[in-house]
mmCIF file with all atom_site columns, C-alpha atoms and ligand atoms in Angstrom:
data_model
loop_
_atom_site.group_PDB
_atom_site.id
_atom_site.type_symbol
_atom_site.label_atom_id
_atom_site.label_alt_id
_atom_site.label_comp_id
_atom_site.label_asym_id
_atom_site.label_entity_id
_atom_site.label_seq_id
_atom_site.pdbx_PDB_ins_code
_atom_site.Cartn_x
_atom_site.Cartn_y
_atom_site.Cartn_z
_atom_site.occupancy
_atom_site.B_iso_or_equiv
_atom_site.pdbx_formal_charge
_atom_site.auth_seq_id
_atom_site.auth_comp_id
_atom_site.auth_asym_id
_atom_site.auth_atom_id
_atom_site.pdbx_PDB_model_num
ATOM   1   C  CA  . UNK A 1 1   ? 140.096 121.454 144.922 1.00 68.00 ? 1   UNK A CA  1
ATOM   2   C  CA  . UNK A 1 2   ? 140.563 119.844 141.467 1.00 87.00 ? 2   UNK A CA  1
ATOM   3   C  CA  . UNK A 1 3   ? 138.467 116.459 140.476 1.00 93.00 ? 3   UNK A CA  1
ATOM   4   C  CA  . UNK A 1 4   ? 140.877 113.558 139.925 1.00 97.00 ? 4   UNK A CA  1
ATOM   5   C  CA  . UNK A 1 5   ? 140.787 111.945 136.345 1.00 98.00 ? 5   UNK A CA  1
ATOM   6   C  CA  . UNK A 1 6   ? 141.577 108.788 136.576 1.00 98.00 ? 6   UNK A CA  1
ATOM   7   C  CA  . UNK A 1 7   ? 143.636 107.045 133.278 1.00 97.00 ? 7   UNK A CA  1
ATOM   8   C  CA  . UNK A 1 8   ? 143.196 102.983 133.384 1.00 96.00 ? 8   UNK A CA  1
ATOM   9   C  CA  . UNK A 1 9   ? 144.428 100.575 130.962 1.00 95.00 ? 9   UNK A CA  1
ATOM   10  C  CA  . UNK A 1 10  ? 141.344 98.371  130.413 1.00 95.00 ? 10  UNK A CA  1
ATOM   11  C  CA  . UNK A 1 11  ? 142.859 94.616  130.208 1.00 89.00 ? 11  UNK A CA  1
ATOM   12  C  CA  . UNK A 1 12  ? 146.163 93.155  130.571 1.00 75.00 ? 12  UNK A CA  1
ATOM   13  C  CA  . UNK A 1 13  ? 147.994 93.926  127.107 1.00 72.00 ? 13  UNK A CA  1
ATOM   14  C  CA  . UNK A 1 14  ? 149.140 97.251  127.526 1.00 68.00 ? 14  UNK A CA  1
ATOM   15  C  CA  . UNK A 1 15  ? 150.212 98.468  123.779 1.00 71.00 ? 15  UNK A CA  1
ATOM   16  C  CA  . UNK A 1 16  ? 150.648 102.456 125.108 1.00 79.00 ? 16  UNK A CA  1
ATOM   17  C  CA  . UNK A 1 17  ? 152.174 103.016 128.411 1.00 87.00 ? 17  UNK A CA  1
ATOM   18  C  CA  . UNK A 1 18  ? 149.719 105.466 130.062 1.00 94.00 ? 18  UNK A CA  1
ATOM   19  C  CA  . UNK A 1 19  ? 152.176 107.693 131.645 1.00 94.00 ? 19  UNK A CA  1
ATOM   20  C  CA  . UNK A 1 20  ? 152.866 109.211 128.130 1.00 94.00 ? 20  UNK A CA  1
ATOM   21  C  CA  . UNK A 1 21  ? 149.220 110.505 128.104 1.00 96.00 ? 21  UNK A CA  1
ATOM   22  C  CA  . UNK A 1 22  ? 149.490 112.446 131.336 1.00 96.00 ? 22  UNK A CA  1
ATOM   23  C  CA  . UNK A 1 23  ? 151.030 115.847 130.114 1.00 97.00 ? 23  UNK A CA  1
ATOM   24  C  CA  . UNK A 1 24  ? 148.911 115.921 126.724 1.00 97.00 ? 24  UNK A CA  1
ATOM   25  C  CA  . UNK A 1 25  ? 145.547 115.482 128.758 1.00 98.00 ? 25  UNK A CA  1
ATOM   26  C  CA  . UNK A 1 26  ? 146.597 117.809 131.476 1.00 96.00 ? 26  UNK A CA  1
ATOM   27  C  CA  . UNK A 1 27  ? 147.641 120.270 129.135 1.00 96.00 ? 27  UNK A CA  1
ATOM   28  C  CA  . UNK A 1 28  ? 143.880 119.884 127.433 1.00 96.00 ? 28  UNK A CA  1
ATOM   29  C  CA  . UNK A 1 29  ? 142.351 119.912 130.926 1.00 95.00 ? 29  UNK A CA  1
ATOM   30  C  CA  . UNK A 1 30  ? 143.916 121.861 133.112 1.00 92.00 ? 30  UNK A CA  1
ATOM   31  C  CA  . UNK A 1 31  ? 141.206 121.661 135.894 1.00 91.00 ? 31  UNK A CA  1
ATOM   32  C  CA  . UNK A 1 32  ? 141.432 117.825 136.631 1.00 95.00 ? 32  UNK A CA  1
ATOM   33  C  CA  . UNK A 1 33  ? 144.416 116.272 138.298 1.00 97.00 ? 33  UNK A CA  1
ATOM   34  C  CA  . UNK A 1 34  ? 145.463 113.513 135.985 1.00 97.00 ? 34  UNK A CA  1
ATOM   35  C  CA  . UNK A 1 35  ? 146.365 109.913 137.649 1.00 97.00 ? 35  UNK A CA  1
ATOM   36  C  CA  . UNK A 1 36  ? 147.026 107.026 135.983 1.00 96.00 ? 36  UNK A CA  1
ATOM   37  C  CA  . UNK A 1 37  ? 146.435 103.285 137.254 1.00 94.00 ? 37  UNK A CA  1
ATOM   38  C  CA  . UNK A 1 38  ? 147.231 99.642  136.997 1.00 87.00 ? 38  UNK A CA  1
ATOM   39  C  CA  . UNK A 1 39  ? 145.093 97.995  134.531 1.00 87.00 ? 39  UNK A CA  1
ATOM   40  C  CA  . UNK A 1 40  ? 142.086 96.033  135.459 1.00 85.00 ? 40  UNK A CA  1
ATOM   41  C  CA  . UNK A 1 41  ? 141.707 92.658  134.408 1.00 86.00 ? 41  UNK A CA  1
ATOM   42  C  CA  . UNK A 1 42  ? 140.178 91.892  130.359 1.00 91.00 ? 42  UNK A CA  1
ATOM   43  C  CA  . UNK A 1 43  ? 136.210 92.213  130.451 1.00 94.00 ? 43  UNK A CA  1
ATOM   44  C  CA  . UNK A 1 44  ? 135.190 89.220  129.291 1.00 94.00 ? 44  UNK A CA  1
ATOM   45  C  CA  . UNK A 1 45  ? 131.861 89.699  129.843 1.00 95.00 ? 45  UNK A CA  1
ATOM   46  C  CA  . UNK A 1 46  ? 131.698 92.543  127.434 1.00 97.00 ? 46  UNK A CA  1
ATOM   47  C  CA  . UNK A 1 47  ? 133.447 90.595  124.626 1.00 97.00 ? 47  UNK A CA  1
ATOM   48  C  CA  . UNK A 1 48  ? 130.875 89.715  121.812 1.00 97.00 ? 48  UNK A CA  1
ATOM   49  C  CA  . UNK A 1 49  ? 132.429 86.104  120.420 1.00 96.00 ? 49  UNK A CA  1
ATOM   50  C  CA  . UNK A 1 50  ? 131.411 86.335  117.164 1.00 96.00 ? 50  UNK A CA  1
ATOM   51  C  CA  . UNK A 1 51  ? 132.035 90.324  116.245 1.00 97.00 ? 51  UNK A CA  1
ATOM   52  C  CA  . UNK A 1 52  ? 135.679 89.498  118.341 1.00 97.00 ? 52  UNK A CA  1
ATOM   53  C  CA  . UNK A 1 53  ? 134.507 92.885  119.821 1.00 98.00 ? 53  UNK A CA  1
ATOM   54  C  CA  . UNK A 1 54  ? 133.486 94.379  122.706 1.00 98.00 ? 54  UNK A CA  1
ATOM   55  C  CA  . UNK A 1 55  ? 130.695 95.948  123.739 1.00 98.00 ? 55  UNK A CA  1
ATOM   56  C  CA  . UNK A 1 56  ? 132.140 99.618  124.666 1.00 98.00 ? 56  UNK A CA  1
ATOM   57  C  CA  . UNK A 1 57  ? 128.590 100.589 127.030 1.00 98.00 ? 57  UNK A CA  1
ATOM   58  C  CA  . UNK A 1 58  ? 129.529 97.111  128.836 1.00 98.00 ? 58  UNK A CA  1
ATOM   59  C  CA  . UNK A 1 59  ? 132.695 98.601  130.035 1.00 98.00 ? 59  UNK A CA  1
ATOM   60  C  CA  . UNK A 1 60  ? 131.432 102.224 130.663 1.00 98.00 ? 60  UNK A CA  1
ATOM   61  C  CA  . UNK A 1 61  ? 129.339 99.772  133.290 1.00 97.00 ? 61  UNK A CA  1
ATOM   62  C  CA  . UNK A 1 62  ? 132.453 98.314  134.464 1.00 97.00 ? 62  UNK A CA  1
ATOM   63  C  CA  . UNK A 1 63  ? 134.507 101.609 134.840 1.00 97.00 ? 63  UNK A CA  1
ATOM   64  C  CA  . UNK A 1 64  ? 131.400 102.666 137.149 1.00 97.00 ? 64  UNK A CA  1
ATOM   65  C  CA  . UNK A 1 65  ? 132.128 100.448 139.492 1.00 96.00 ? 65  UNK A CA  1
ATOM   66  C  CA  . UNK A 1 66  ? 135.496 101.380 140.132 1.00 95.00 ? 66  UNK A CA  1
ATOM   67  C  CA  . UNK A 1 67  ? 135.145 104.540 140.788 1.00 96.00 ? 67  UNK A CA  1
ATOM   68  C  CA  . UNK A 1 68  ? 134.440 104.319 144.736 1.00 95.00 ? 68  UNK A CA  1
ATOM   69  C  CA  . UNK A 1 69  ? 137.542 101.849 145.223 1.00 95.00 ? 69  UNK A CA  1
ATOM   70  C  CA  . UNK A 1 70  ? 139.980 104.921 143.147 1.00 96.00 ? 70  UNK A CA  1
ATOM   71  C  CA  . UNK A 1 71  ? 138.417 107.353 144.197 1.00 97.00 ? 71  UNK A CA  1
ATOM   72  C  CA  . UNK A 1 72  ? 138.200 109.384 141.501 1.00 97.00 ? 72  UNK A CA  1
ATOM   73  C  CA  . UNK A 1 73  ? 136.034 112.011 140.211 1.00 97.00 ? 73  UNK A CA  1
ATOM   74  C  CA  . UNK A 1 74  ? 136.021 110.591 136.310 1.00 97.00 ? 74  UNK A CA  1
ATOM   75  C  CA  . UNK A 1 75  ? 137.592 107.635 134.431 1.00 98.00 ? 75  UNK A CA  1
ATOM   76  C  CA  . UNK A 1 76  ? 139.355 106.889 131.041 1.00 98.00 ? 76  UNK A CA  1
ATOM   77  C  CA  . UNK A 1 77  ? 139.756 103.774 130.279 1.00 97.00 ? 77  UNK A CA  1
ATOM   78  C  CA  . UNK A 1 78  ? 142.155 102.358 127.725 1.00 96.00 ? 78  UNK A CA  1
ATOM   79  C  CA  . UNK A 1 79  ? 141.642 99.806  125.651 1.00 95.00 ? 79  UNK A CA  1
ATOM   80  C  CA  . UNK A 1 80  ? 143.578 97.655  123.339 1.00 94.00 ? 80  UNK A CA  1
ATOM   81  C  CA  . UNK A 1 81  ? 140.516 95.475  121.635 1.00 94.00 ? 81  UNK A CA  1
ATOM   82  C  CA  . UNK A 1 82  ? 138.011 96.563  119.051 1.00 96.00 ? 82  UNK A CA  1
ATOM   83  C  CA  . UNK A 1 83  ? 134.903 98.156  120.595 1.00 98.00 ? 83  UNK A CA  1
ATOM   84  C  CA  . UNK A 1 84  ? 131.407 98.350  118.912 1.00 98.00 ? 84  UNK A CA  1
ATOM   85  C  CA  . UNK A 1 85  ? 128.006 99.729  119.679 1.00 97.00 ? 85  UNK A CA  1
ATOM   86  C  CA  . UNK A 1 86  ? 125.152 97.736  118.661 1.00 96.00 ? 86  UNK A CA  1
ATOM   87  C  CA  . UNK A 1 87  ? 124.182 99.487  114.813 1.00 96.00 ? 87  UNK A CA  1
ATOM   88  C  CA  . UNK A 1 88  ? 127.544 100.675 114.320 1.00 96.00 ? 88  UNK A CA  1
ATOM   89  C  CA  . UNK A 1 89  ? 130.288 99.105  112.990 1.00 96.00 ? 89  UNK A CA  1
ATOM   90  C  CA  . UNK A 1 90  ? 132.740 99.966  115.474 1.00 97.00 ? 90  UNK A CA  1
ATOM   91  C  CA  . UNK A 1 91  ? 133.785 102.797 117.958 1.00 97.00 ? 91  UNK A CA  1
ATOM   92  C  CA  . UNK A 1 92  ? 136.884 104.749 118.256 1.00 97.00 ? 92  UNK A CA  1
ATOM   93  C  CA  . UNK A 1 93  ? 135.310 105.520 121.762 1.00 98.00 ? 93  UNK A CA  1
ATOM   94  C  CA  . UNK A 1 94  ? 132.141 106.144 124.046 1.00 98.00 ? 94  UNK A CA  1
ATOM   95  C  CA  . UNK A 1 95  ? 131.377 108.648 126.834 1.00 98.00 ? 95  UNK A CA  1
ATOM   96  C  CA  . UNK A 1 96  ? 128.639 108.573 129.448 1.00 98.00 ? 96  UNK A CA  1
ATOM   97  C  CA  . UNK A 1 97  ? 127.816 112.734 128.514 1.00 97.00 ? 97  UNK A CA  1
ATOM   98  C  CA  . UNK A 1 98  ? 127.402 114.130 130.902 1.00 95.00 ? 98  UNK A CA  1
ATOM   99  C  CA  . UNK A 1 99  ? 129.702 111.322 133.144 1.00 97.00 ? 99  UNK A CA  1
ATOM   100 C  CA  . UNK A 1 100 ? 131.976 110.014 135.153 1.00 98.00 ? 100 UNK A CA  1
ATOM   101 C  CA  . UNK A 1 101 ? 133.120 107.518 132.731 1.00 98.00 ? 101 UNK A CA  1
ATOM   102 C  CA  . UNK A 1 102 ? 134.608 106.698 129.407 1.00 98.00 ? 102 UNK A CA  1
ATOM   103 C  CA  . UNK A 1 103 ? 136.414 104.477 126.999 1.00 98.00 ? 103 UNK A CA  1
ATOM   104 C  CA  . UNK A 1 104 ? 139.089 104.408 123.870 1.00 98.00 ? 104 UNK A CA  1
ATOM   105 C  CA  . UNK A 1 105 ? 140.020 101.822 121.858 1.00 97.00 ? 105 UNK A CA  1
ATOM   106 C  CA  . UNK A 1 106 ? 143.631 101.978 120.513 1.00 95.00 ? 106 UNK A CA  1
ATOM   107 C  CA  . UNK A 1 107 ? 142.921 99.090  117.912 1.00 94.00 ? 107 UNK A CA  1
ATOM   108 C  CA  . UNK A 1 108 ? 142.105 101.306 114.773 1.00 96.00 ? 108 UNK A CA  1
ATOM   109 C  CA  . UNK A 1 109 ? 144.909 103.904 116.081 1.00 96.00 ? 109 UNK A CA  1
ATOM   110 C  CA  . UNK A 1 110 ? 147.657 101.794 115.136 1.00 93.00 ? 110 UNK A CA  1
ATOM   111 C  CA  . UNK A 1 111 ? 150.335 102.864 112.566 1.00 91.00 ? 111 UNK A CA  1
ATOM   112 C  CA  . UNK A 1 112 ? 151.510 100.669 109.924 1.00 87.00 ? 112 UNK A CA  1
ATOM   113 C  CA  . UNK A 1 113 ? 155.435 101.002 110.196 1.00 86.00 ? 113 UNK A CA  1
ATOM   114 C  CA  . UNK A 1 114 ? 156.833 101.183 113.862 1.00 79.00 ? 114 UNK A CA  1
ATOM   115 C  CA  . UNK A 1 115 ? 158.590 104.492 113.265 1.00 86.00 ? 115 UNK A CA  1
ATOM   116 C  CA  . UNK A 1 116 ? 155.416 106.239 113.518 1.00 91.00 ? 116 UNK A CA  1
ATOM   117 C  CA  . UNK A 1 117 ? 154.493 106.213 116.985 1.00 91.00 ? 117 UNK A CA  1
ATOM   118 C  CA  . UNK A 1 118 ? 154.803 110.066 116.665 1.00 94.00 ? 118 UNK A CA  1
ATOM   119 C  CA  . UNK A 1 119 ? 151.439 109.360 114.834 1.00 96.00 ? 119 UNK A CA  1
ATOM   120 C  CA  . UNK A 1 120 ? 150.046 106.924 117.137 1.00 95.00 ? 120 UNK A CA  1
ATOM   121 C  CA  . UNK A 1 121 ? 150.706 108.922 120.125 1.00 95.00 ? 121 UNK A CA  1
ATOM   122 C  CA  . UNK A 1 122 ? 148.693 112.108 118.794 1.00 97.00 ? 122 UNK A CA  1
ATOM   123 C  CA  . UNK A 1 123 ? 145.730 109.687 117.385 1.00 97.00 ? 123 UNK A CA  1
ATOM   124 C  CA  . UNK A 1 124 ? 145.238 107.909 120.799 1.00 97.00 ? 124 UNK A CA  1
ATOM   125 C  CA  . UNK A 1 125 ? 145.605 111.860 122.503 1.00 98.00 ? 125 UNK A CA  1
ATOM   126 C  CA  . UNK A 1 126 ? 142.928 113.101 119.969 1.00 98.00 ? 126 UNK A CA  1
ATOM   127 C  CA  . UNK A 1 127 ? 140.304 110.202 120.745 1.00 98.00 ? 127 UNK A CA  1
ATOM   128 C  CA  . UNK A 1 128 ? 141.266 110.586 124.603 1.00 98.00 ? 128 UNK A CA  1
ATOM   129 C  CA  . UNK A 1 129 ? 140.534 114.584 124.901 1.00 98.00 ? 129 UNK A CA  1
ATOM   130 C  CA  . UNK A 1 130 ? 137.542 113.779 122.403 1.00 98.00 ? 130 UNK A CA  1
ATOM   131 C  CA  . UNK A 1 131 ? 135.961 111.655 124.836 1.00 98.00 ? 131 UNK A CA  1
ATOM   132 C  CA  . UNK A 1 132 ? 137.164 113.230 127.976 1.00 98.00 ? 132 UNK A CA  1
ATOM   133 C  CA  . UNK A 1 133 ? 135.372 116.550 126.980 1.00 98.00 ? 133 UNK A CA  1
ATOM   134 C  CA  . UNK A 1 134 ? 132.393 114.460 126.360 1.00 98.00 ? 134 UNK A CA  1
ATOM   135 C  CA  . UNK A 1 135 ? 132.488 113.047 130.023 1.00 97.00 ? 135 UNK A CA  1
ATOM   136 C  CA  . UNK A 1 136 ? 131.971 117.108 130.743 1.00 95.00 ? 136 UNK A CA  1
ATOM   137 C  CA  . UNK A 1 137 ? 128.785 117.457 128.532 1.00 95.00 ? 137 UNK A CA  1
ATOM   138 C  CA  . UNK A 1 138 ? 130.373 118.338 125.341 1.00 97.00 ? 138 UNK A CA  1
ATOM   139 C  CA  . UNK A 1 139 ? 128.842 117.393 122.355 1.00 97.00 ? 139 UNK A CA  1
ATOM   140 C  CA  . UNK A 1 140 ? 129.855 117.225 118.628 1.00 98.00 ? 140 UNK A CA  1
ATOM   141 C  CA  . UNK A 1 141 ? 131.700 119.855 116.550 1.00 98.00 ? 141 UNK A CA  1
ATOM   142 C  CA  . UNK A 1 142 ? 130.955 120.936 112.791 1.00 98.00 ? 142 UNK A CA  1
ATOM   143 C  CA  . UNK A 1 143 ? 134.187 122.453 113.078 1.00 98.00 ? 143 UNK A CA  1
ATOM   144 C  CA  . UNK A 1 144 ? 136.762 119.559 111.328 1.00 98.00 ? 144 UNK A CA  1
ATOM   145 C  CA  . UNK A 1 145 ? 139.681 120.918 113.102 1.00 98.00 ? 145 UNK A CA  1
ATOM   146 C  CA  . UNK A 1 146 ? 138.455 120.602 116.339 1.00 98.00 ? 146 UNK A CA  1
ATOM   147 C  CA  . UNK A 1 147 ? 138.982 117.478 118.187 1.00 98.00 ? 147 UNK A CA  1
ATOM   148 C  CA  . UNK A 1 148 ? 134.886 117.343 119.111 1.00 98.00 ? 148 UNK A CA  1
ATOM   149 C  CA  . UNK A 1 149 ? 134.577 116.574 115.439 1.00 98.00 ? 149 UNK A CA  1
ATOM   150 C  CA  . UNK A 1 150 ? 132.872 113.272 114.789 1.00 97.00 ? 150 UNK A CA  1
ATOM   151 C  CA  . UNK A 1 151 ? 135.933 110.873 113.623 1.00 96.00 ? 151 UNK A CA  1
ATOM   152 C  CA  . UNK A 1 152 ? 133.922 108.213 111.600 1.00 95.00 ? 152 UNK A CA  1
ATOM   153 C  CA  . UNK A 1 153 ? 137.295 107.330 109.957 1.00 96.00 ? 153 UNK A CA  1
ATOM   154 C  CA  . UNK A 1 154 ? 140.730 107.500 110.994 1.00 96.00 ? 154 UNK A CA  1
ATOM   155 C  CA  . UNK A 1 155 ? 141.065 109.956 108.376 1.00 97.00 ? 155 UNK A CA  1
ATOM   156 C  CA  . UNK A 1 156 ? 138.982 112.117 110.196 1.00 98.00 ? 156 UNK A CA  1
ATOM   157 C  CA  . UNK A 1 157 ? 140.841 111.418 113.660 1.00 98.00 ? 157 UNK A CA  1
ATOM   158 C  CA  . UNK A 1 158 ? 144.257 112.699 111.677 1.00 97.00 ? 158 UNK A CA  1
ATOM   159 C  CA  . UNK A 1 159 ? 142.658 115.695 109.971 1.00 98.00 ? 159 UNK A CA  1
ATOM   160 C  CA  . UNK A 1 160 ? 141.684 117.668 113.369 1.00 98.00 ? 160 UNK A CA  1
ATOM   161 C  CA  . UNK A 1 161 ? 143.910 119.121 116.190 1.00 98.00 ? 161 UNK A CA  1
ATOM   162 C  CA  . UNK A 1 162 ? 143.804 117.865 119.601 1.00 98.00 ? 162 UNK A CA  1
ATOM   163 C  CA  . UNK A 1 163 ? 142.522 120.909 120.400 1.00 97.00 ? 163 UNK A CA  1
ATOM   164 C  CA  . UNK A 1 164 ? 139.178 122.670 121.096 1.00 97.00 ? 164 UNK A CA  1
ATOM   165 C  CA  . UNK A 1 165 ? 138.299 125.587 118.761 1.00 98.00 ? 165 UNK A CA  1
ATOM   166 C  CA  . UNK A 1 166 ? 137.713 128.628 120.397 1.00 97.00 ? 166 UNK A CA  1
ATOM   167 C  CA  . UNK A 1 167 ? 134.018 127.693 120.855 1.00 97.00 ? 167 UNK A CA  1
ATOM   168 C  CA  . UNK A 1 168 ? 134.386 124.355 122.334 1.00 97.00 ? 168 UNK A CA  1
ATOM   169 C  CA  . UNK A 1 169 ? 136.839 125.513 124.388 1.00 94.00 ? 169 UNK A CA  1
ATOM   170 C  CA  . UNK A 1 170 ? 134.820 128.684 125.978 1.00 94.00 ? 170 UNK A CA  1
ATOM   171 C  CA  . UNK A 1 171 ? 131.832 126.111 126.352 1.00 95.00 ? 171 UNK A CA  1
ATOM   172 C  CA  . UNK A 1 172 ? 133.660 123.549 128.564 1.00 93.00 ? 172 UNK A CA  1
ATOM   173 C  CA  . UNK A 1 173 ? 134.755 126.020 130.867 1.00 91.00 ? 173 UNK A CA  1
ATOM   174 C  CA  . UNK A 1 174 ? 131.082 127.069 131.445 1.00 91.00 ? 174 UNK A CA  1
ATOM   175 C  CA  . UNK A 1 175 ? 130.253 123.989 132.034 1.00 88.00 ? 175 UNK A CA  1
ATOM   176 C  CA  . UNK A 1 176 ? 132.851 123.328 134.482 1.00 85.00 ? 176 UNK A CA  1
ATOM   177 C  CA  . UNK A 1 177 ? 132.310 126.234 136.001 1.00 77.00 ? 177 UNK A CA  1
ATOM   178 C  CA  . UNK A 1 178 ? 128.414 125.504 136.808 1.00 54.00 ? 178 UNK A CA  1
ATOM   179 C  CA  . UNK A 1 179 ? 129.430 121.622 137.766 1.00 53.00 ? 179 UNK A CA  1
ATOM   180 C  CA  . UNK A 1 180 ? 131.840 123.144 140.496 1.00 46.00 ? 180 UNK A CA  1
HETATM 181 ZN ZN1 . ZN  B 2 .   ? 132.167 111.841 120.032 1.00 54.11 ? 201 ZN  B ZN1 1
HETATM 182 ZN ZN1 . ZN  B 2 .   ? 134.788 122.740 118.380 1.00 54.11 ? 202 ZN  B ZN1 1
#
């Protein structure tokens, strides 16, 4: 039996319909049965005021505790707000690695013209397999192809595939295979 992977839009202002993401991540992951679900209300209490961020652990929390009323085996969740860690600027995303749960923020994705959602789409695929394979216990990747290379810039994010390499790749199904 496959796990479920749940995809949630985290707040109400939905800038990506999720559906879109479904074949991309399935393609990526072909062991997890992709589902995608109605957004759950804006986190408030993971919004730092004065950064006009939020704090991306805070909503790992959150996503936690909706796992048993999805059931699901592992989350996504979606964002459309800046997210930070405290010492770092800002996130394109955080994992619980190994976990059940993770997060993206679409913020820094966007495109400048609206003819590129071509763009948009891939960036907010790269950052969602990126963090997705870190939910399985993958770590970073010196290869800056691969899409387990640490983005620090958006740059970065365009520059690599949404692909594994060929090492990445043959390491998450090991460790799929000894979760199972
Ligand atoms: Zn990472
Ligand atoms: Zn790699």
């Amino acid at each position: 039996m496959s796990e479920v992977l749940g995809l949630i839009q985290v707040g109400a202002k939905t800038d990506c319909p999720l559906d879109a993401f479904m074949d991309p991540i399935s393609a990526r992951f072909p062991w997890f049965n992709v589902q995608v679900f109605t957004p759950f209300p804006d986190p408030r209490e993971a919004l730092d005021s004065r950064r006009n961020q939020y704090h991306s652990t805070r909503i790992l929390t959150m996503l936690e505790a909706q796992i048993p009323r999805l059931h699901v085996d592992r989350l996504l969740g979606i964002a459309p707000f800046d997210l930070y860690v405290p010492g770092m600027n800002f996130v394109f995303g955080e994992a619980r690695s190994p976990g059940r749960v993770g997060v993206i923020s679409t913020c820094r994705l966007k495109t400048q013209s609206p003819n590129e959602s071509e763009l948009f789409h891939n960036r907010v695929v790269k950052e969602a397999v990126h963090e997705i394979a870190h939910m399985t216990g993958l770590k970073h990747c010196s290869d800056k192809t691969c899409v387990m290379y640490f983005s620090e810039r958006l740059a970065d994010t365009d520059h690599k595939k949404s692909e594994f390499c060929e090492r990445c790749h043959s390491k998450i199904r090991e460790m799929l295979r000894i979760e199972q």
